[in-house]
PDB file of C-alpha atoms in Angstrom:
ATOM      1  CA  MET A   1     -48.605  23.306   7.387  1.00 78.00           C
ATOM      2  CA  THR A   2     -50.466  24.206  10.564  1.00 86.00           C
ATOM      3  CA  VAL A   3     -52.809  22.093  12.668  1.00 87.00           C
ATOM      4  CA  THR A   4     -55.665  24.155  11.213  1.00 90.00           C
ATOM      5  CA  ASP A   5     -54.541  23.123   7.723  1.00 93.00           C
ATOM      6  CA  TYR A   6     -54.441  19.484   8.852  1.00 95.00           C
ATOM      7  CA  LEU A   7     -57.947  19.649  10.286  1.00 95.00           C
ATOM      8  CA  GLU A   8     -59.241  21.206   7.075  1.00 95.00           C
ATOM      9  CA  MET A   9     -57.644  18.390   5.079  1.00 96.00           C
ATOM     10  CA  ALA A  10     -59.128  15.827   7.476  1.00 97.00           C
ATOM     11  CA  GLY A  11     -62.541  17.401   7.004  1.00 97.00           C
ATOM     12  CA  ARG A  12     -62.264  17.078   3.227  1.00 97.00           C
ATOM     13  CA  ALA A  13     -61.227  13.432   3.668  1.00 97.00           C
ATOM     14  CA  ASP A  14     -64.221  12.825   5.983  1.00 97.00           C
ATOM     15  CA  VAL A  15     -62.050  11.691   8.914  1.00 98.00           C
ATOM     16  CA  LEU A  16     -62.624  14.748  11.142  1.00 98.00           C
ATOM     17  CA  ARG A  17     -64.750  13.714  14.141  1.00 97.00           C
ATOM     18  CA  ASP A  18     -66.353  15.456  17.107  1.00 96.00           C
ATOM     19  CA  PHE A  19     -66.621  14.547  20.775  1.00 97.00           C
ATOM     20  CA  GLU A  20     -68.482  16.943  23.056  1.00 95.00           C
ATOM     21  CA  GLY A  21     -67.524  19.887  20.869  1.00 95.00           C
ATOM     22  CA  SER A  22     -63.838  18.960  20.496  1.00 96.00           C
ATOM     23  CA  ARG A  23     -62.562  17.890  17.096  1.00 96.00           C
ATOM     24  CA  PHE A  24     -60.275  14.908  16.580  1.00 98.00           C
ATOM     25  CA  VAL A  25     -59.014  12.991  13.542  1.00 98.00           C
ATOM     26  CA  ALA A  26     -59.487   9.241  13.311  1.00 98.00           C
ATOM     27  CA  ASP A  27     -59.673   6.598  10.633  1.00 97.00           C
ATOM     28  CA  GLU A  28     -59.481   2.850  10.208  1.00 97.00           C
ATOM     29  CA  GLN A  29     -56.064   1.218  10.007  1.00 95.00           C
ATOM     30  CA  THR A  30     -55.043  -2.398   9.435  1.00 91.00           C
ATOM     31  CA  ASP A  31     -51.576  -3.417  10.575  1.00 87.00           C
ATOM     32  CA  PRO A  32     -49.839  -4.804   7.460  1.00 84.00           C
ATOM     33  CA  VAL A  33     -47.901  -7.416   9.439  1.00 82.00           C
ATOM     34  CA  SER A  34     -50.299  -8.663  12.142  1.00 82.00           C
ATOM     35  CA  GLY A  35     -53.576  -7.860  10.377  1.00 85.00           C
ATOM     36  CA  GLU A  36     -54.919  -6.177  13.533  1.00 89.00           C
ATOM     37  CA  ARG A  37     -57.854  -3.844  12.729  1.00 93.00           C
ATOM     38  CA  ARG A  38     -57.688  -0.550  14.582  1.00 95.00           C
ATOM     39  CA  LEU A  39     -59.092   2.903  14.930  1.00 98.00           C
ATOM     40  CA  LEU A  40     -56.089   5.221  14.645  1.00 98.00           C
ATOM     41  CA  VAL A  41     -56.495   8.677  16.187  1.00 98.00           C
ATOM     42  CA  THR A  42     -53.823  10.853  14.602  1.00 97.00           C
ATOM     43  CA  TYR A  43     -54.898  14.126  16.222  1.00 97.00           C
ATOM     44  CA  CYS A  44     -56.214  14.520  19.755  1.00 96.00           C
ATOM     45  CA  PRO A  45     -56.503  18.079  21.173  1.00 94.00           C
ATOM     46  CA  ALA A  46     -55.396  18.878  24.710  1.00 92.00           C
ATOM     47  CA  ALA A  47     -59.038  19.222  25.792  1.00 93.00           C
ATOM     48  CA  LEU A  48     -59.587  15.532  25.006  1.00 96.00           C
ATOM     49  CA  ALA A  49     -56.199  14.335  26.249  1.00 96.00           C
ATOM     50  CA  THR A  50     -57.301  15.144  29.806  1.00 94.00           C
ATOM     51  CA  ASN A  51     -60.941  14.052  29.388  1.00 96.00           C
ATOM     52  CA  ALA A  52     -61.543  10.711  31.122  1.00 95.00           C
ATOM     53  CA  GLY A  53     -64.936  10.406  29.435  1.00 96.00           C
ATOM     54  CA  TRP A  54     -63.302  10.571  26.013  1.00 96.00           C
ATOM     55  CA  TRP A  55     -60.854   7.791  26.826  1.00 97.00           C
ATOM     56  CA  ALA A  56     -63.682   5.614  28.166  1.00 96.00           C
ATOM     57  CA  ALA A  57     -65.811   6.266  25.075  1.00 97.00           C
ATOM     58  CA  LEU A  58     -63.139   5.464  22.477  1.00 97.00           C
ATOM     59  CA  PRO A  59     -63.850   1.708  22.198  1.00 96.00           C
ATOM     60  CA  ARG A  60     -67.500   2.522  21.440  1.00 96.00           C
ATOM     61  CA  ILE A  61     -66.431   5.190  18.956  1.00 97.00           C
ATOM     62  CA  ALA A  62     -64.132   2.626  17.324  1.00 97.00           C
ATOM     63  CA  ALA A  63     -66.996   0.148  16.994  1.00 96.00           C
ATOM     64  CA  ASP A  64     -69.051   2.829  15.240  1.00 96.00           C
ATOM     65  CA  LEU A  65     -66.289   3.631  12.750  1.00 96.00           C
ATOM     66  CA  VAL A  66     -64.546   0.288  12.188  1.00 96.00           C
ATOM     67  CA  ASP A  67     -66.097  -3.085  11.404  1.00 93.00           C
ATOM     68  CA  ALA A  68     -65.166  -5.381  14.335  1.00 92.00           C
ATOM     69  CA  PRO A  69     -62.156  -3.373  15.577  1.00 95.00           C
ATOM     70  CA  ASP A  70     -59.445  -5.154  17.544  1.00 94.00           C
ATOM     71  CA  ALA A  71     -57.919  -2.082  19.155  1.00 95.00           C
ATOM     72  CA  VAL A  72     -57.611   1.697  19.310  1.00 97.00           C
ATOM     73  CA  LEU A  73     -54.379   3.693  18.888  1.00 97.00           C
ATOM     74  CA  VAL A  74     -54.141   7.366  19.914  1.00 98.00           C
ATOM     75  CA  ARG A  75     -51.263   9.712  19.178  1.00 97.00           C
ATOM     76  CA  LEU A  76     -50.375  12.112  22.017  1.00 97.00           C
ATOM     77  CA  HIS A  77     -47.574  14.647  22.236  1.00 94.00           C
ATOM     78  CA  HIS A  78     -45.313  13.845  25.183  1.00 91.00           C
ATOM     79  CA  THR A  79     -46.408  17.038  26.974  1.00 91.00           C
ATOM     80  CA  ASP A  80     -50.066  15.941  26.958  1.00 92.00           C
ATOM     81  CA  GLY A  81     -49.585  13.414  29.751  1.00 89.00           C
ATOM     82  CA  ALA A  82     -50.831   9.835  29.821  1.00 93.00           C
ATOM     83  CA  PRO A  83     -54.326   8.332  29.613  1.00 95.00           C
ATOM     84  CA  PRO A  84     -55.787   6.164  32.397  1.00 94.00           C
ATOM     85  CA  ARG A  85     -55.591   2.390  32.508  1.00 91.00           C
ATOM     86  CA  PRO A  86     -56.221   0.151  30.646  1.00 93.00           C
ATOM     87  CA  TRP A  87     -54.490   2.361  28.057  1.00 95.00           C
ATOM     88  CA  ILE A  88     -50.833   1.408  27.648  1.00 93.00           C
ATOM     89  CA  ARG A  89     -47.853   2.622  25.633  1.00 93.00           C
ATOM     90  CA  HIS A  90     -47.597   1.040  22.210  1.00 93.00           C
ATOM     91  CA  THR A  91     -44.822   3.075  20.540  1.00 93.00           C
ATOM     92  CA  SER A  92     -42.593   5.830  21.925  1.00 95.00           C
ATOM     93  CA  TYR A  93     -41.201   8.273  19.356  1.00 97.00           C
ATOM     94  CA  LEU A  94     -37.932   9.990  20.231  1.00 98.00           C
ATOM     95  CA  ARG A  95     -36.149  12.941  18.632  1.00 97.00           C
ATOM     96  CA  HIS A  96     -32.365  13.094  18.598  1.00 97.00           C
ATOM     97  CA  SER A  97     -30.830  16.267  19.951  1.00 92.00           C
ATOM     98  CA  GLY A  98     -27.984  16.169  17.433  1.00 84.00           C
ATOM     99  CA  ARG A  99     -25.504  16.318  20.300  1.00 74.00           C
ATOM    100  CA  PRO A 100     -23.100  13.520  21.316  1.00 61.00           C
ATOM    101  CA  ALA A 101     -24.497  11.003  23.774  1.00 59.00           C
ATOM    102  CA  ALA A 102     -23.734  11.385  27.469  1.00 52.00           C
ATOM    103  CA  ASP A 103     -22.591   7.773  27.780  1.00 51.00           C
ATOM    104  CA  THR A 104     -21.524   5.838  24.713  1.00 52.00           C
ATOM    105  CA  PRO A 105     -19.400   2.728  24.372  1.00 52.00           C
ATOM    106  CA  ALA A 106     -15.788   3.118  23.393  1.00 52.00           C
ATOM    107  CA  ALA A 107     -15.139   3.123  19.674  1.00 50.00           C
ATOM    108  CA  SER A 108     -13.724  -0.082  18.299  1.00 60.00           C
ATOM    109  CA  ASP A 109     -11.067  -0.124  15.583  1.00 64.00           C
ATOM    110  CA  MET A 110     -12.551  -3.443  14.474  1.00 83.00           C
ATOM    111  CA  ILE A 111     -15.899  -1.854  13.531  1.00 93.00           C
ATOM    112  CA  THR A 112     -16.413   0.182  10.401  1.00 95.00           C
ATOM    113  CA  VAL A 113     -19.609   1.734   9.019  1.00 97.00           C
ATOM    114  CA  ARG A 114     -20.239   2.234   5.320  1.00 97.00           C
ATOM    115  CA  ARG A 115     -23.172   3.018   3.074  1.00 97.00           C
ATOM    116  CA  ALA A 116     -25.072  -0.018   1.869  1.00 97.00           C
ATOM    117  CA  VAL A 117     -24.411  -1.261  -1.655  1.00 97.00           C
ATOM    118  CA  PRO A 118     -26.658  -3.391  -3.919  1.00 96.00           C
ATOM    119  CA  GLU A 119     -24.915  -6.546  -2.714  1.00 96.00           C
ATOM    120  CA  ASP A 120     -26.305  -5.843   0.780  1.00 97.00           C
ATOM    121  CA  GLU A 121     -29.970  -5.937  -0.315  1.00 96.00           C
ATOM    122  CA  ALA A 122     -30.611  -9.570   0.646  1.00 94.00           C
ATOM    123  CA  ALA A 123     -29.222  -9.004   4.144  1.00 95.00           C
ATOM    124  CA  LEU A 124     -31.158  -5.741   4.464  1.00 96.00           C
ATOM    125  CA  ARG A 125     -34.428  -7.477   3.546  1.00 94.00           C
ATOM    126  CA  ARG A 126     -33.715 -10.113   6.189  1.00 92.00           C
ATOM    127  CA  TRP A 127     -32.848  -7.554   8.856  1.00 93.00           C
ATOM    128  CA  VAL A 128     -35.827  -5.288   8.100  1.00 93.00           C
ATOM    129  CA  GLY A 129     -38.109  -8.339   7.931  1.00 90.00           C
ATOM    130  CA  ARG A 130     -36.883  -9.380  11.362  1.00 87.00           C
ATOM    131  CA  ALA A 131     -37.684  -5.894  12.697  1.00 86.00           C
ATOM    132  CA  LEU A 132     -41.227  -6.198  11.333  1.00 85.00           C
ATOM    133  CA  VAL A 133     -41.715  -9.619  12.928  1.00 81.00           C
ATOM    134  CA  ASP A 134     -40.236  -8.461  16.249  1.00 78.00           C
ATOM    135  CA  GLY A 135     -42.548  -5.440  16.270  1.00 74.00           C
ATOM    136  CA  ALA A 136     -45.589  -7.590  15.547  1.00 69.00           C
ATOM    137  CA  ALA A 137     -44.552  -9.993  18.305  1.00 61.00           C
ATOM    138  CA  HIS A 138     -45.125  -7.207  20.840  1.00 62.00           C
ATOM    139  CA  GLY A 139     -48.837  -7.259  20.033  1.00 61.00           C
ATOM    140  CA  PRO A 140     -51.656  -9.807  20.242  1.00 60.00           C
ATOM    141  CA  ALA A 141     -51.125 -13.090  18.428  1.00 53.00           C
ATOM    142  CA  GLY A 142     -52.150 -12.920  14.789  1.00 52.00           C
ATOM    143  CA  THR A 143     -51.278 -14.137  11.333  1.00 53.00           C
ATOM    144  CA  LEU A 144     -48.112 -12.451  10.112  1.00 58.00           C
ATOM    145  CA  GLY A 145     -48.242 -10.876   6.696  1.00 63.00           C
ATOM    146  CA  ASP A 146     -45.620 -11.386   4.005  1.00 73.00           C
ATOM    147  CA  THR A 147     -42.767  -9.648   5.784  1.00 81.00           C
ATOM    148  CA  GLU A 148     -40.349 -10.263   2.912  1.00 82.00           C
ATOM    149  CA  GLU A 149     -42.630  -8.350   0.547  1.00 86.00           C
ATOM    150  CA  ILE A 150     -43.255  -5.570   3.077  1.00 88.00           C
ATOM    151  CA  ALA A 151     -39.511  -5.264   3.786  1.00 91.00           C
ATOM    152  CA  ALA A 152     -38.773  -5.025   0.059  1.00 92.00           C
ATOM    153  CA  GLY A 153     -41.394  -2.294  -0.258  1.00 93.00           C
ATOM    154  CA  LEU A 154     -39.843  -0.297   2.588  1.00 93.00           C
ATOM    155  CA  LEU A 155     -36.381  -0.600   1.089  1.00 95.00           C
ATOM    156  CA  ALA A 156     -37.745   0.650  -2.246  1.00 96.00           C
ATOM    157  CA  LEU A 157     -39.165   3.862  -0.749  1.00 95.00           C
ATOM    158  CA  PRO A 158     -37.804   7.143  -2.145  1.00 95.00           C
ATOM    159  CA  GLY A 159     -35.199   8.596   0.177  1.00 94.00           C
ATOM    160  CA  ARG A 160     -34.340   5.301   1.861  1.00 97.00           C
ATOM    161  CA  GLN A 161     -30.716   5.102   2.933  1.00 97.00           C
ATOM    162  CA  SER A 162     -28.990   2.284   4.779  1.00 98.00           C
ATOM    163  CA  PHE A 163     -25.673   1.989   6.558  1.00 98.00           C
ATOM    164  CA  VAL A 164     -23.940  -1.323   7.223  1.00 98.00           C
ATOM    165  CA  ALA A 165     -21.630  -2.097  10.137  1.00 97.00           C
ATOM    166  CA  GLU A 166     -18.757  -4.461   9.510  1.00 97.00           C
ATOM    167  CA  ARG A 167     -16.365  -6.277  11.772  1.00 94.00           C
ATOM    168  CA  ASP A 168     -13.328  -7.921  10.213  1.00 90.00           C
ATOM    169  CA  ALA A 169     -14.865  -7.197   6.773  1.00 91.00           C
ATOM    170  CA  THR A 170     -18.049  -9.101   7.685  1.00 95.00           C
ATOM    171  CA  ALA A 171     -21.420  -7.327   7.751  1.00 96.00           C
ATOM    172  CA  ILE A 172     -22.934  -7.653  11.219  1.00 97.00           C
ATOM    173  CA  GLY A 173     -25.818  -5.182  11.145  1.00 97.00           C
ATOM    174  CA  HIS A 174     -27.464  -2.137   9.671  1.00 98.00           C
ATOM    175  CA  ALA A 175     -29.264   1.136  10.262  1.00 98.00           C
ATOM    176  CA  THR A 176     -31.966   2.049   7.784  1.00 98.00           C
ATOM    177  CA  LEU A 177     -33.231   5.615   7.368  1.00 98.00           C
ATOM    178  CA  LEU A 178     -36.303   6.919   5.587  1.00 97.00           C
ATOM    179  CA  CYS A 179     -35.150  10.391   4.581  1.00 96.00           C
ATOM    180  CA  ALA A 180     -38.224  11.743   2.788  1.00 94.00           C
ATOM    181  CA  GLU A 181     -40.716  11.565   5.666  1.00 96.00           C
ATOM    182  CA  ARG A 182     -43.131  14.318   6.662  1.00 94.00           C
ATOM    183  CA  ASP A 183     -45.239  14.461   9.824  1.00 94.00           C
ATOM    184  CA  GLU A 184     -48.843  14.197   8.674  1.00 91.00           C
ATOM    185  CA  VAL A 185     -50.123  16.447  11.471  1.00 92.00           C
ATOM    186  CA  THR A 186     -47.501  19.198  11.645  1.00 91.00           C
ATOM    187  CA  GLY A 187     -46.109  18.925   8.117  1.00 92.00           C
ATOM    188  CA  GLU A 188     -42.556  18.857   9.509  1.00 95.00           C
ATOM    189  CA  ALA A 189     -39.981  17.100   7.328  1.00 96.00           C
ATOM    190  CA  TYR A 190     -37.900  14.569   9.262  1.00 97.00           C
ATOM    191  CA  VAL A 191     -35.571  11.603   8.882  1.00 98.00           C
ATOM    192  CA  GLU A 192     -36.940   8.386  10.343  1.00 97.00           C
ATOM    193  CA  LEU A 193     -34.546   5.905  11.874  1.00 97.00           C
ATOM    194  CA  PHE A 194     -36.639   2.914  10.889  1.00 95.00           C
ATOM    195  CA  ASP A 195     -34.421   0.176  12.292  1.00 95.00           C
ATOM    196  CA  VAL A 196     -31.046  -0.537  13.841  1.00 96.00           C
ATOM    197  CA  LEU A 197     -30.015  -4.144  14.268  1.00 95.00           C
ATOM    198  CA  VAL A 198     -26.622  -5.683  15.025  1.00 96.00           C
ATOM    199  CA  GLU A 199     -26.000  -9.409  15.229  1.00 94.00           C
ATOM    200  CA  ALA A 200     -23.078  -9.729  17.647  1.00 93.00           C
ATOM    201  CA  ASP A 201     -22.237 -10.213  21.317  1.00 92.00           C
ATOM    202  CA  ASP A 202     -23.110  -7.457  23.755  1.00 90.00           C
ATOM    203  CA  GLU A 203     -19.869  -5.461  23.657  1.00 90.00           C
ATOM    204  CA  VAL A 204     -19.595  -5.471  19.863  1.00 93.00           C
ATOM    205  CA  ARG A 205     -23.334  -4.824  19.458  1.00 93.00           C
ATOM    206  CA  ARG A 206     -23.186  -1.740  21.666  1.00 92.00           C
ATOM    207  CA  ALA A 207     -20.172  -0.313  19.847  1.00 93.00           C
ATOM    208  CA  ALA A 208     -21.593  -1.061  16.392  1.00 95.00           C
ATOM    209  CA  THR A 209     -25.010   0.343  17.306  1.00 94.00           C
ATOM    210  CA  ASP A 210     -23.376   3.543  18.518  1.00 93.00           C
ATOM    211  CA  ALA A 211     -21.328   3.838  15.322  1.00 94.00           C
ATOM    212  CA  LEU A 212     -24.421   3.284  13.170  1.00 96.00           C
ATOM    213  CA  THR A 213     -26.423   5.842  15.158  1.00 95.00           C
ATOM    214  CA  ARG A 214     -23.667   8.413  14.745  1.00 94.00           C
ATOM    215  CA  ALA A 215     -23.770   7.861  10.984  1.00 96.00           C
ATOM    216  CA  CYS A 216     -27.544   8.409  11.050  1.00 97.00           C
ATOM    217  CA  VAL A 217     -27.213  11.616  13.091  1.00 96.00           C
ATOM    218  CA  ARG A 218     -24.639  12.943  10.609  1.00 95.00           C
ATOM    219  CA  GLN A 219     -26.944  12.125   7.702  1.00 96.00           C
ATOM    220  CA  ALA A 220     -29.921  13.848   9.336  1.00 96.00           C
ATOM    221  CA  THR A 221     -27.799  16.886  10.209  1.00 95.00           C
ATOM    222  CA  LYS A 222     -26.594  17.071   6.611  1.00 95.00           C
ATOM    223  CA  SER A 223     -30.182  17.003   5.366  1.00 94.00           C
ATOM    224  CA  GLY A 224     -31.231  19.719   7.821  1.00 95.00           C
ATOM    225  CA  ALA A 225     -34.080  17.602   9.229  1.00 96.00           C
ATOM    226  CA  PRO A 226     -34.495  16.130  12.729  1.00 97.00           C
ATOM    227  CA  LEU A 227     -33.806  12.440  13.313  1.00 98.00           C
ATOM    228  CA  ILE A 228     -36.747  10.580  14.852  1.00 98.00           C
ATOM    229  CA  GLY A 229     -36.742   6.955  15.978  1.00 97.00           C
ATOM    230  CA  ASP A 230     -39.182   4.770  17.845  1.00 95.00           C
ATOM    231  CA  VAL A 231     -39.379   2.056  20.470  1.00 93.00           C
ATOM    232  CA  VAL A 232     -42.202  -0.487  20.340  1.00 90.00           C
ATOM    233  CA  HIS A 233     -43.569  -1.531  23.743  1.00 91.00           C
ATOM    234  CA  SER A 234     -45.038  -4.949  24.405  1.00 84.00           C
ATOM    235  CA  VAL A 235     -48.809  -4.822  24.811  1.00 76.00           C
ATOM    236  CA  THR A 236     -48.669  -8.316  26.307  1.00 70.00           C
ATOM    237  CA  ASP A 237     -46.839  -7.030  29.406  1.00 65.00           C
ATOM    238  CA  GLY A 238     -49.071  -4.008  29.848  1.00 62.00           C
ATOM    239  CA  GLY A 239     -46.747  -1.626  28.037  1.00 58.00           C
ATOM    240  CA  ASN A 240     -44.134  -1.898  30.791  1.00 64.00           C
ATOM    241  CA  GLY A 241     -40.814  -3.663  30.888  1.00 79.00           C
ATOM    242  CA  HIS A 242     -38.208  -3.944  28.145  1.00 83.00           C
ATOM    243  CA  GLY A 243     -39.477  -1.031  26.029  1.00 88.00           C
ATOM    244  CA  ASP A 244     -39.445   1.324  29.012  1.00 91.00           C
ATOM    245  CA  ARG A 245     -35.861   0.308  29.814  1.00 92.00           C
ATOM    246  CA  ILE A 246     -34.788   0.995  26.228  1.00 92.00           C
ATOM    247  CA  VAL A 247     -36.430   4.444  26.305  1.00 94.00           C
ATOM    248  CA  ALA A 248     -34.773   5.265  29.640  1.00 94.00           C
ATOM    249  CA  LYS A 249     -31.385   4.323  28.188  1.00 93.00           C
ATOM    250  CA  LEU A 250     -31.923   6.353  25.008  1.00 94.00           C
ATOM    251  CA  LEU A 251     -32.766   9.421  27.086  1.00 94.00           C
ATOM    252  CA  THR A 252     -29.135   9.332  28.315  1.00 92.00           C
ATOM    253  CA  GLN A 253     -27.834   9.035  24.751  1.00 92.00           C
ATOM    254  CA  GLY A 254     -28.989  12.255  23.135  1.00 93.00           C
ATOM    255  CA  TRP A 255     -32.641  11.346  22.508  1.00 96.00           C
ATOM    256  CA  ASN A 256     -35.677  13.288  23.796  1.00 97.00           C
ATOM    257  CA  PRO A 257     -39.400  12.361  23.942  1.00 96.00           C
ATOM    258  CA  ASP A 258     -41.512  13.537  21.017  1.00 96.00           C
ATOM    259  CA  HIS A 259     -44.861  11.723  20.984  1.00 96.00           C
ATOM    260  CA  THR A 260     -46.414   8.398  21.927  1.00 96.00           C
ATOM    261  CA  LEU A 261     -48.984   6.023  20.489  1.00 96.00           C
ATOM    262  CA  TRP A 262     -51.300   4.797  23.261  1.00 96.00           C
ATOM    263  CA  TYR A 263     -53.079   1.464  22.852  1.00 95.00           C
ATOM    264  CA  ARG A 264     -56.200  -0.226  24.120  1.00 95.00           C
ATOM    265  CA  GLN A 265     -57.632  -3.521  22.988  1.00 92.00           C
ATOM    266  CA  CYS A 266     -61.341  -3.372  22.344  1.00 91.00           C
ATOM    267  CA  GLY A 267     -63.236  -5.330  24.952  1.00 75.00           C
ATOM    268  CA  VAL A 268     -60.638  -4.668  27.680  1.00 65.00           C
ATOM    269  CA  THR A 269     -62.097  -2.900  30.713  1.00 65.00           C
ATOM    270  CA  ALA A 270     -60.391  -0.650  33.208  1.00 60.00           C
ATOM    271  CA  SER A 271     -59.125  -2.327  36.371  1.00 53.00           C
TER     272      SER A 271
END
């Protein structure tokens, strides 16, 4: 599928918009965990990515398209630069190179990685639910949805695969992949690394996380699709801080920038 195909589909779905002669795709989205109501811009052409007037007008556009919107999210390819303040990073998407990391922790004979089995489902729901809560915690305060139900729904998706890390025969964490994903703009098939979580001290966590990631890279390579993961940034600290440090570290471990979701709360003015 080409971008032209995507725009034609957006036109048929009545979500193709126009700003000063440039077409973009935007529709209402409600975050299933926090309940935040947003305008989500899934396609922004280069002509708008560098247009300060467009970025300033987006809160008004959101108010025209969404009933009482809380925020606006805009997807930009990493080569399209960054919007002006008060726009901040919300989620950074990274693509794994498929090559070994430049700096990885030493392998530990105490850590093994295996495919998840039905007996792991309760732990997987807890771990995925925690990821959902942690992600929502990076945004404005709101009422959390039923994370247990949402986690169960994610784990039931076609193509979901999970790996479990064990130490001394005890499960200490997981990596969960969504292997039947397709980029809605480009049509590219990919494997999404939805979550990696290890409950252990720093040294063991680093080694187990590396072992889980290697298992995910092997799975993606086997499927012939790229592996894409994401880092959620805290909107409460202006998009800076912990998320940026995680991205910087991942860039030394075989990951490369792909695209970013940029965020602005409605009612927030530029400083």
